[in-house]
Amino acid sequence: MAKQNVAEQFVDILVRAGVQRMYGVVGDSLNPVVDAIRRTRGIDWIQVRHEETAAFAAGAEAQITGTLAACAGSCGPGNLHLINGLYDAHRSMAPVLALASHIPSSEIGLGYFQETHPDRLFQECSHYSELISSPKQMPRLLQTAIQHAVGRSGVSVVSLPGDIASEQAPEKAVEHALVTSRPTVRPGDAEIDALVRLIDDADKVTLFCGSGTKGAHAEVMRFAERIKSPVGHALRGKEWIQYDNPYDVGMSGLLGYGAAYEATHECDLLILLGTDFPYNAFLPDDVKIVQVDVRPEHLGRRSKLDLAVWGDVRETLRCLTPRVRPKTDRRFLDKMLKKHADALEGVVKAYTRKVEKHRPIHPEYVASVLDGIADDDAVFTVDTGMCNVWAARYLTPNGRRRIIGSFSHGSMANALPQAIGAQFTDRGRQVVSLSGDGGFSMLMGDFLTLVQYDLPVKVVLFDNSSLGMVELEMLVAGLPSYGTTNHNPDFAAIARAAGAYGVRVEKPKELAGALKDAFKHKGPALVDVVTDPNALSIPPRIKAEMVTGFALSASKIVLDGGVGRMLQMARSNLRNVPRP
């Protein structure tokens, strides 16, 4: 067997760990690793135009597959560009291994050209960030990094000087079995006993669900039926819990709708399932609260808990549901279902009245039409800002669709890069990027990555020539909008010039046809939809401090922008309420 250098050994370990791609931009300190990838079966180098895109793409791939993904940046400025996407992956609990290549090892600490200290720089956005300063550290250090990323669901960073990457690997390096999947975590009997007592003693229980309910939809529904509980969700819980849910009362938070707020405040016991919901102003302070989470560091950091339960949501509910006494009183559940339906009735007109004639086009209408046309197993990537509003209110989950965004980190420009990572996992699956013109133009260079790899991503561009969410924040704070207007080109023409399919839509009646034609196109496509920048109306009772940094203070209904097909779902649930 031929001797390996450190770079070859590095790549072999990634392949063993199931990594199929490494996203990045080549550079001198990365050359040994990129060349090793070129010569290794089972892994590809994905050339992007900006390292931030590489990190976002890897994070999206990890969220789609649930397995380790990888990205890389060359020394100094190259790997610094990774940091925003790595923050997002880390806060999204996506297992990502980032390679930060480094300056020559003999020059570290001497102010060398492009010198930074990546092992320090990435500490805050990773579970593990270490420097390989000797070939003898391989492969143990990389294996440890992988196990941190997989085992703790987040980012690990390995800093590797280019000269060490070229050195010969030790002949008898210690290699051990890699941990590439996580175990389930069951709470202790004492916690289950205590939770059973709290539930049995409560007359009105509400469940509020986050992304930790992934894979636990059936268990949540059985539990809600047994205790007659309304079920609300955070934005990251939407795709896992809203569909096929006869107990649905909507979403809480800045982008919320329906009766989720009321259900969490009018209950006797609130159970937080797999959510690290950051807006504690929306959580009650006068009801008993239980939190169930697989990450113990999340327990109690948003609100005072009466009981903290460390465990997977699915395993916890499997233990819990058979032991609680079935409740027969549906009055609280039925009351919340009616409030939910009534609340949606009040806002649905925002996107149904005269939309076919309104110019610029209502963005609500765009999202609604898109939701109806997109595939049942489509992956939607969503830009931060107003696109989050449209995704929260108009994209209908069904258990097969995925909705990915920068929901915890809140970065601009995430949708297009995340669509790249999502599409690479399955070229035959429909991937749609809901991009704002601000976010799209920030990393627009990586539209060329779609063209280069002929990735069939469909970019639906909400082109309102403004930073809409920022304008909203300024408006409610009593400030004139300033620095928020974009002077935009014809993005469809740019897409065509780049070699992709591009169409510009300015009339509502042309929208459905344009989307269908773009979706039929086999390669990358962009639909530039000119939308109304004044789409949202704000209730007059909202105060300035309520929107600062998205930290709302007890507002029940924040944005009046329609709710898409969710009204139909609420009406259906209401019809199921037993009549006396």
Coordinates of C-alpha atoms in Angstrom, one line a residue, residues 94-560:
A94 CA -26.3 20.9 11.6
P95 CA -23.3 18.6 11.8
V96 CA -20.6 20.3 9.7
L97 CA -16.8 19.8 9.6
A98 CA -15.0 22.9 8.4
L99 CA -11.4 22.8 7.2
A100 CA -9.6 26.1 7.8
S101 CA -6.3 25.7 6.1
H102 CA -3.5 27.7 7.6
I103 CA -0.2 29.6 6.8
P104 CA 3.1 27.6 6.9
S105 CA 3.5 26.1 10.4
S106 CA 6.9 27.7 10.8
E107 CA 5.4 31.2 10.4
I108 CA 2.5 31.0 12.8
G109 CA 2.8 33.8 15.4
L110 CA 5.2 35.9 13.3
G111 CA 2.8 38.2 11.5
Y112 CA 3.1 36.3 8.2
F113 CA 1.1 37.2 5.1
Q114 CA -2.6 36.5 5.5
E115 CA -2.0 35.3 9.1
T116 CA -5.0 34.8 11.4
H117 CA -5.6 32.2 14.1
P118 CA -8.5 30.2 12.9
D119 CA -8.4 27.8 15.9
R120 CA -9.3 30.8 18.1
L121 CA -11.6 32.6 15.6
F122 CA -14.1 29.8 15.2
Q123 CA -14.4 28.8 18.9
E124 CA -17.7 30.7 19.4
C125 CA -19.4 29.0 16.4
S126 CA -18.2 25.5 17.0
H127 CA -18.2 22.7 19.5
Y128 CA -14.5 22.0 18.7
S129 CA -11.8 24.1 17.0
E130 CA -8.2 22.9 17.1
L131 CA -5.0 23.2 15.1
I132 CA -3.1 20.3 13.7
S133 CA 0.5 21.3 14.3
S134 CA 2.1 17.8 13.7
P135 CA 1.3 14.9 11.4
K136 CA 1.3 12.7 14.5
Q137 CA -2.0 14.3 15.5
M138 CA -3.7 12.8 12.5
P139 CA -6.1 11.0 12.4
R140 CA -7.1 11.2 16.1
L141 CA -7.7 15.0 16.0
L142 CA -9.9 14.8 12.9
Q143 CA -11.8 11.8 14.3
T144 CA -12.4 13.8 17.5
A145 CA -13.7 16.7 15.5
I146 CA -16.1 14.5 13.6
Q147 CA -17.5 13.0 16.8
H148 CA -18.0 16.5 18.3
A149 CA -19.9 17.6 15.2
V150 CA -22.1 14.5 15.0
G151 CA -22.5 13.8 18.6
R152 CA -23.3 17.3 19.7
S153 CA -25.1 18.4 16.4
G154 CA -23.1 21.4 15.3
V155 CA -19.8 22.6 13.8
S156 CA -16.3 21.4 14.3
V157 CA -13.3 23.2 12.8
V158 CA -9.9 21.8 12.0
S159 CA -7.1 24.2 11.2
L160 CA -4.4 22.6 9.0
P161 CA -1.3 24.4 7.7
G162 CA -0.6 23.7 4.1
D163 CA 2.9 22.4 4.7
I164 CA 1.8 19.8 7.2
A165 CA -1.0 18.7 4.8
S166 CA 1.8 17.8 2.4
E167 CA 3.9 15.8 4.9
Q168 CA 3.9 12.1 5.1
A169 CA 1.3 10.6 7.5
P170 CA 2.6 8.3 10.2
E171 CA 2.6 4.7 9.1
K172 CA 1.0 3.3 12.2
A173 CA -1.5 6.0 12.9
V174 CA -4.3 5.0 15.3
E175 CA -7.7 4.8 13.7
H176 CA -10.8 3.8 15.5
A177 CA -14.5 3.3 14.6
L178 CA -16.2 6.6 13.8
V179 CA -19.4 7.7 15.5
T180 CA -21.6 8.9 12.6
S181 CA -25.1 8.8 14.2
R182 CA -26.6 9.9 17.5
P183 CA -28.3 7.8 20.1
T184 CA -31.7 8.4 21.5
V185 CA -32.0 9.9 25.0
R186 CA -34.7 8.7 27.4
P187 CA -35.5 10.7 30.6
G188 CA -35.1 9.1 34.0
D189 CA -38.0 7.6 35.8
A190 CA -38.1 10.3 38.4
E191 CA -38.6 13.0 35.7
I192 CA -41.3 11.0 33.9
D193 CA -43.1 10.4 37.3
A194 CA -43.0 14.2 38.0
L195 CA -44.3 15.1 34.6
V196 CA -47.2 12.6 34.9
R197 CA -48.2 14.3 38.1
L198 CA -48.1 17.7 36.6
I199 CA -50.2 16.7 33.6
D200 CA -52.8 14.8 35.7
D201 CA -53.2 17.7 38.0
A202 CA -53.7 20.3 35.2
D203 CA -57.1 21.0 33.6
K204 CA -55.7 22.8 30.6
V205 CA -52.5 21.8 28.9
T206 CA -50.9 23.3 25.8
L207 CA -48.0 21.9 23.8
F208 CA -45.6 24.2 22.0
C209 CA -43.3 22.5 19.6
G210 CA -40.0 23.2 17.9
S211 CA -37.5 21.5 15.6
G212 CA -36.9 18.9 18.3
T213 CA -40.2 17.3 17.3
K214 CA -38.6 16.1 14.1
G215 CA -39.5 12.4 13.7
A216 CA -42.1 12.6 16.6
H217 CA -45.2 13.8 14.7
A218 CA -47.2 10.6 15.5
E219 CA -46.1 10.7 19.2
V220 CA -47.1 14.3 19.6
M221 CA -50.5 13.7 18.0
R222 CA -51.2 10.7 20.2
F223 CA -50.2 12.7 23.3
A224 CA -52.3 15.7 22.3
E225 CA -55.4 13.5 21.8
R226 CA -54.9 11.8 25.1
I227 CA -54.7 15.0 27.1
K228 CA -56.9 17.1 24.8
S229 CA -54.2 19.7 24.2
P230 CA -54.0 22.4 21.6
V231 CA -50.7 22.3 19.7
G232 CA -48.8 25.5 18.7
H233 CA -45.3 25.7 17.1
A234 CA -42.3 27.9 16.6
L235 CA -41.1 28.6 13.0
R236 CA -38.6 25.8 13.1
G237 CA -41.2 23.4 14.3
K238 CA -43.6 24.2 11.4
E239 CA -42.4 21.6 9.0
W240 CA -42.5 18.8 11.6
I241 CA -45.8 19.5 13.4
Q242 CA -48.3 21.6 11.5
Y243 CA -49.4 19.0 8.9
D244 CA -52.2 16.4 9.7
N245 CA -52.7 18.1 13.0
P246 CA -56.3 18.4 14.2
Y247 CA -55.0 20.3 17.3
D248 CA -53.2 23.0 15.5
V249 CA -53.5 26.5 16.8
G250 CA -50.8 28.2 14.8
M251 CA -47.5 29.8 15.4
S252 CA -46.2 32.2 18.1
G253 CA -43.5 34.8 17.7
L254 CA -43.0 37.9 15.6
L255 CA -44.3 36.1 12.5
G256 CA -47.0 34.3 14.4
Y257 CA -50.6 33.8 13.5
G258 CA -53.7 32.2 14.9
A259 CA -54.3 31.3 18.6
A260 CA -50.9 30.0 19.6
Y261 CA -50.3 33.0 21.8
E262 CA -53.6 32.6 23.6
A263 CA -53.2 28.9 24.0
T264 CA -49.8 29.3 25.7
H265 CA -51.1 32.0 28.1
E266 CA -54.5 30.6 29.0
C267 CA -53.5 27.1 30.0
D268 CA -52.6 25.7 33.4
L269 CA -49.6 23.9 32.1
L270 CA -47.4 24.7 29.1
I271 CA -45.1 21.9 27.8
L272 CA -42.3 23.1 25.5
L273 CA -41.3 20.2 23.3
G274 CA -37.9 20.4 21.5
T275 CA -37.9 24.2 21.2
D276 CA -35.3 26.8 22.2
F277 CA -37.8 29.5 21.3
P278 CA -35.8 32.7 21.8
Y279 CA -38.5 35.3 22.2
N280 CA -39.3 35.0 25.9
A281 CA -41.6 38.0 25.7
F282 CA -44.1 35.6 24.1
L283 CA -43.9 33.0 26.8
P284 CA -46.2 33.3 29.9
D285 CA -44.8 34.0 33.4
D286 CA -47.9 33.0 35.3
V287 CA -48.5 29.4 34.3
K288 CA -46.5 26.2 35.1
I289 CA -43.9 25.4 32.4
V290 CA -42.2 22.1 31.5
Q291 CA -39.5 21.9 28.9
V292 CA -38.4 18.7 27.2
D293 CA -35.1 18.9 25.2
V294 CA -32.3 16.7 24.2
R295 CA -29.7 19.4 24.9
P296 CA -29.6 20.0 28.6
E297 CA -28.0 23.5 28.2
H298 CA -31.2 24.7 26.6
L299 CA -33.4 23.8 29.6
G300 CA -34.6 26.9 31.4
R301 CA -32.7 29.5 29.6
R302 CA -35.8 31.2 28.2
S303 CA -38.2 30.9 31.1
K304 CA -38.5 29.7 34.7
L305 CA -39.3 26.0 34.6
D306 CA -41.4 24.0 37.0
L307 CA -39.8 20.8 35.6
A308 CA -36.8 20.3 33.2
V309 CA -36.8 17.0 31.3
W310 CA -33.6 15.9 29.5
G311 CA -34.6 13.6 26.6
D312 CA -35.6 13.2 23.0
V313 CA -39.2 14.3 22.4
R314 CA -40.1 11.0 20.7
E315 CA -38.7 8.8 23.4
T316 CA -40.1 11.0 26.2
L317 CA -43.6 10.9 24.8
R318 CA -43.4 7.1 24.2
C319 CA -42.6 6.8 27.9
L320 CA -45.1 9.4 29.0
T321 CA -48.3 9.0 27.0
P322 CA -49.4 5.5 28.3
R323 CA -48.9 6.7 31.9
V324 CA -51.0 9.9 32.0
R325 CA -54.7 9.7 32.7
P326 CA -56.8 10.3 29.5
K327 CA -58.6 13.6 29.7
T328 CA -62.2 13.8 28.5
D329 CA -62.9 17.6 28.8
R330 CA -62.3 19.2 25.4
R331 CA -63.6 22.7 26.3
F332 CA -60.2 24.3 26.4
L333 CA -59.0 22.6 23.2
D334 CA -62.2 23.5 21.3
K335 CA -62.1 27.1 22.5
M336 CA -58.6 27.5 21.2
L337 CA -59.5 25.8 17.9
K338 CA -62.3 28.3 17.4
K339 CA -60.1 31.2 18.3
H340 CA -57.6 30.0 15.8
A341 CA -60.1 29.7 13.0
D342 CA -61.6 33.1 13.9
A343 CA -58.2 34.8 13.9
L344 CA -57.3 33.4 10.5
E345 CA -60.7 34.5 9.1
G346 CA -59.8 38.0 10.0
V347 CA -56.6 38.3 8.0
V348 CA -57.1 36.0 5.1
K349 CA -58.6 38.8 3.0
A350 CA -55.2 40.5 2.8
Y351 CA -54.2 38.2 -0.1
T352 CA -57.6 37.4 -1.7
R353 CA -59.0 40.8 -2.5
K354 CA -58.3 42.1 -6.1
V355 CA -54.9 40.4 -6.1
E356 CA -55.2 39.7 -9.9
K357 CA -55.2 43.4 -10.6
H358 CA -52.9 44.7 -7.9
R359 CA -49.5 46.1 -9.2
P360 CA -46.9 45.8 -7.9
I361 CA -47.9 42.2 -7.1
H362 CA -48.8 41.3 -3.6
P363 CA -46.0 39.1 -2.2
E364 CA -48.6 37.2 -0.3
Y365 CA -50.2 36.2 -3.6
V366 CA -46.8 35.1 -4.9
A367 CA -46.2 32.8 -1.9
S368 CA -49.7 31.4 -2.1
V369 CA -49.5 30.6 -5.8
L370 CA -46.0 29.1 -5.3
D371 CA -47.3 26.9 -2.5
G372 CA -50.0 25.5 -4.8
I373 CA -47.6 24.8 -7.7
A374 CA -44.6 23.4 -5.9
D375 CA -44.0 19.7 -5.6
D376 CA -45.3 17.8 -2.6
D377 CA -41.7 16.9 -1.6
A378 CA -40.1 20.2 -2.5
V379 CA -37.3 21.8 -0.5
F380 CA -37.8 25.5 0.2
T381 CA -34.9 27.6 1.3
V382 CA -36.0 31.0 2.7
D383 CA -34.2 34.3 2.9
T384 CA -34.2 36.1 6.3
G385 CA -36.6 39.1 6.4
M386 CA -40.0 39.3 4.7
C387 CA -39.5 35.9 3.0
N388 CA -39.7 34.4 6.5
V389 CA -43.1 35.9 6.8
W390 CA -44.3 34.4 3.5
A391 CA -42.8 31.0 4.3
A392 CA -44.4 31.0 7.8
R393 CA -47.8 31.8 6.5
Y394 CA -48.1 30.3 3.1
L395 CA -45.9 27.3 2.7
T396 CA -48.0 24.3 3.6
P397 CA -46.0 21.4 5.2
N398 CA -47.1 17.8 4.6
G399 CA -44.4 15.7 6.1
R400 CA -42.4 15.4 2.9
R401 CA -41.6 19.1 2.2
R402 CA -38.6 20.7 3.9
I403 CA -38.3 24.4 4.8
I404 CA -34.8 25.6 5.6
G405 CA -33.7 29.1 6.6
S406 CA -31.5 31.0 8.9
F407 CA -34.2 30.9 11.5
S408 CA -31.9 31.0 14.5
H409 CA -28.9 33.0 13.3
G410 CA -31.0 35.4 11.1
S411 CA -28.5 36.0 8.4
M412 CA -29.2 37.7 5.1
A413 CA -28.4 35.9 1.8
N414 CA -28.8 32.4 3.1
A415 CA -31.5 31.1 0.7
L416 CA -29.5 30.7 -2.5
P417 CA -26.4 29.1 -0.9
Q418 CA -28.6 26.7 1.1
A419 CA -30.4 25.8 -2.1
I420 CA -27.1 24.7 -3.6
G421 CA -26.4 22.3 -0.7
A422 CA -30.0 21.0 -0.8
Q423 CA -29.9 20.4 -4.5
F424 CA -26.6 18.5 -4.5
T425 CA -28.2 15.9 -2.2
D426 CA -30.8 15.0 -4.9
R427 CA -30.8 16.5 -8.3
G428 CA -34.2 15.0 -9.0
R429 CA -35.9 16.8 -6.1
Q430 CA -37.4 20.2 -6.6
V431 CA -35.5 22.9 -4.7
V432 CA -36.9 26.4 -4.5
S433 CA -35.1 29.4 -3.1
L434 CA -37.4 32.1 -1.8
S435 CA -35.0 35.0 -2.1
G436 CA -35.4 38.7 -1.3
D437 CA -33.7 41.1 -3.7
G438 CA -31.4 42.3 -0.8
G439 CA -30.3 38.8 0.1
F440 CA -30.0 37.5 -3.4
S441 CA -27.8 40.4 -4.6
M442 CA -25.5 40.0 -1.5
L443 CA -24.3 36.6 -2.7
M444 CA -25.5 36.8 -6.3
G445 CA -22.2 35.6 -7.6
D446 CA -23.1 32.0 -6.6
F447 CA -25.9 32.0 -9.1
L448 CA -23.0 31.1 -11.4
T449 CA -22.5 28.0 -9.3
L450 CA -25.9 26.8 -10.3
V451 CA -25.0 27.4 -13.9
Q452 CA -21.6 25.8 -13.6
Y453 CA -23.0 22.5 -12.1
D454 CA -26.3 22.7 -14.0
L455 CA -28.1 22.5 -10.7
P456 CA -31.9 22.8 -11.3
V457 CA -32.5 25.2 -8.4
K458 CA -35.5 27.5 -9.0
V459 CA -35.0 31.0 -7.5
V460 CA -38.2 32.8 -6.9
L461 CA -37.1 36.4 -6.3
F462 CA -39.4 38.7 -4.2
D463 CA -38.2 41.9 -5.8
N464 CA -39.5 44.9 -3.9
S465 CA -36.4 47.0 -4.3
S466 CA -36.1 47.4 -0.5
L467 CA -34.9 45.8 2.7
G468 CA -38.5 45.3 3.7
M469 CA -38.1 44.0 7.3
V470 CA -35.6 46.8 8.1
E471 CA -38.1 49.3 6.8
L472 CA -40.8 47.8 9.0
E473 CA -38.6 48.0 12.0
M474 CA -37.8 51.7 11.3
L475 CA -41.5 52.4 10.7
V476 CA -42.7 51.0 14.0
A477 CA -39.8 52.7 15.8
G478 CA -41.0 56.0 14.4
L479 CA -38.0 56.5 12.2
P480 CA -38.0 57.5 8.5
S481 CA -36.7 54.7 6.3
Y482 CA -33.2 55.4 5.3
G483 CA -30.6 53.3 3.5
T484 CA -33.1 50.6 2.7
T485 CA -33.9 51.2 -1.0
N486 CA -32.2 49.1 -3.6
H487 CA -31.8 50.3 -7.2
N488 CA -32.2 46.9 -8.9
P489 CA -31.4 45.7 -12.4
D490 CA -33.6 43.2 -14.3
F491 CA -32.4 40.1 -12.5
A492 CA -34.1 37.8 -15.1
A493 CA -31.9 39.4 -17.8
I494 CA -28.8 38.8 -15.6
A495 CA -29.9 35.1 -15.2
R496 CA -30.2 34.7 -19.0
A497 CA -26.8 36.4 -19.5
A498 CA -25.3 33.9 -17.1
G499 CA -26.8 31.0 -19.2
A500 CA -29.8 30.2 -17.0
Y501 CA -33.5 30.5 -17.6
G502 CA -34.8 33.9 -16.5
V503 CA -38.2 35.5 -16.6
R504 CA -39.5 38.8 -15.1
V505 CA -43.1 39.0 -13.9
E506 CA -44.8 42.4 -13.3
K507 CA -48.5 41.4 -13.8
P508 CA -50.3 39.0 -11.4
K509 CA -52.1 37.1 -14.2
E510 CA -48.7 36.1 -15.6
L511 CA -47.4 34.7 -12.3
A512 CA -48.7 31.1 -12.3
G513 CA -47.7 30.5 -15.9
A514 CA -44.2 31.9 -15.3
L515 CA -43.7 29.7 -12.3
K516 CA -44.9 26.6 -14.1
D517 CA -42.6 27.3 -17.0
A518 CA -39.6 27.8 -14.8
F519 CA -40.3 24.6 -12.8
K520 CA -40.5 22.6 -16.1
H521 CA -37.1 23.9 -17.1
K522 CA -34.5 21.2 -16.5
G523 CA -31.7 23.5 -15.4
P524 CA -31.4 26.5 -13.1
A525 CA -34.1 29.2 -13.4
L526 CA -34.9 32.5 -11.9
V527 CA -38.3 34.1 -11.7
D528 CA -37.9 37.8 -10.9
V529 CA -41.3 38.9 -9.4
V530 CA -41.8 42.6 -8.9
T531 CA -43.6 42.8 -5.6
D532 CA -45.2 45.5 -3.5
P533 CA -42.9 46.9 -0.9
N534 CA -45.9 48.2 1.2
A535 CA -47.4 44.7 1.6
L536 CA -47.8 44.7 5.3
S537 CA -50.2 46.7 7.5
I538 CA -49.2 47.1 11.1
P539 CA -51.9 47.3 13.9
P540 CA -51.8 50.7 15.5
R541 CA -51.3 49.3 19.0
I542 CA -47.8 48.1 18.2
K543 CA -45.1 50.0 20.1
A544 CA -41.5 50.8 19.0
E545 CA -39.9 48.5 21.6
M546 CA -41.9 45.6 20.3
V547 CA -40.0 45.0 17.1
T548 CA -36.5 46.0 18.1
G549 CA -34.2 43.0 17.4
F550 CA -37.4 40.9 16.9
A551 CA -37.9 40.9 20.7
L552 CA -41.6 41.6 20.9
S553 CA -43.2 42.4 24.2
A554 CA -46.5 40.6 24.5
S555 CA -48.1 41.6 21.2
K556 CA -50.7 38.9 20.2
I557 CA -51.0 39.8 16.5
V558 CA -48.1 41.5 14.9
L559 CA -48.3 41.4 11.1
D560 CA -51.5 41.3 9.1

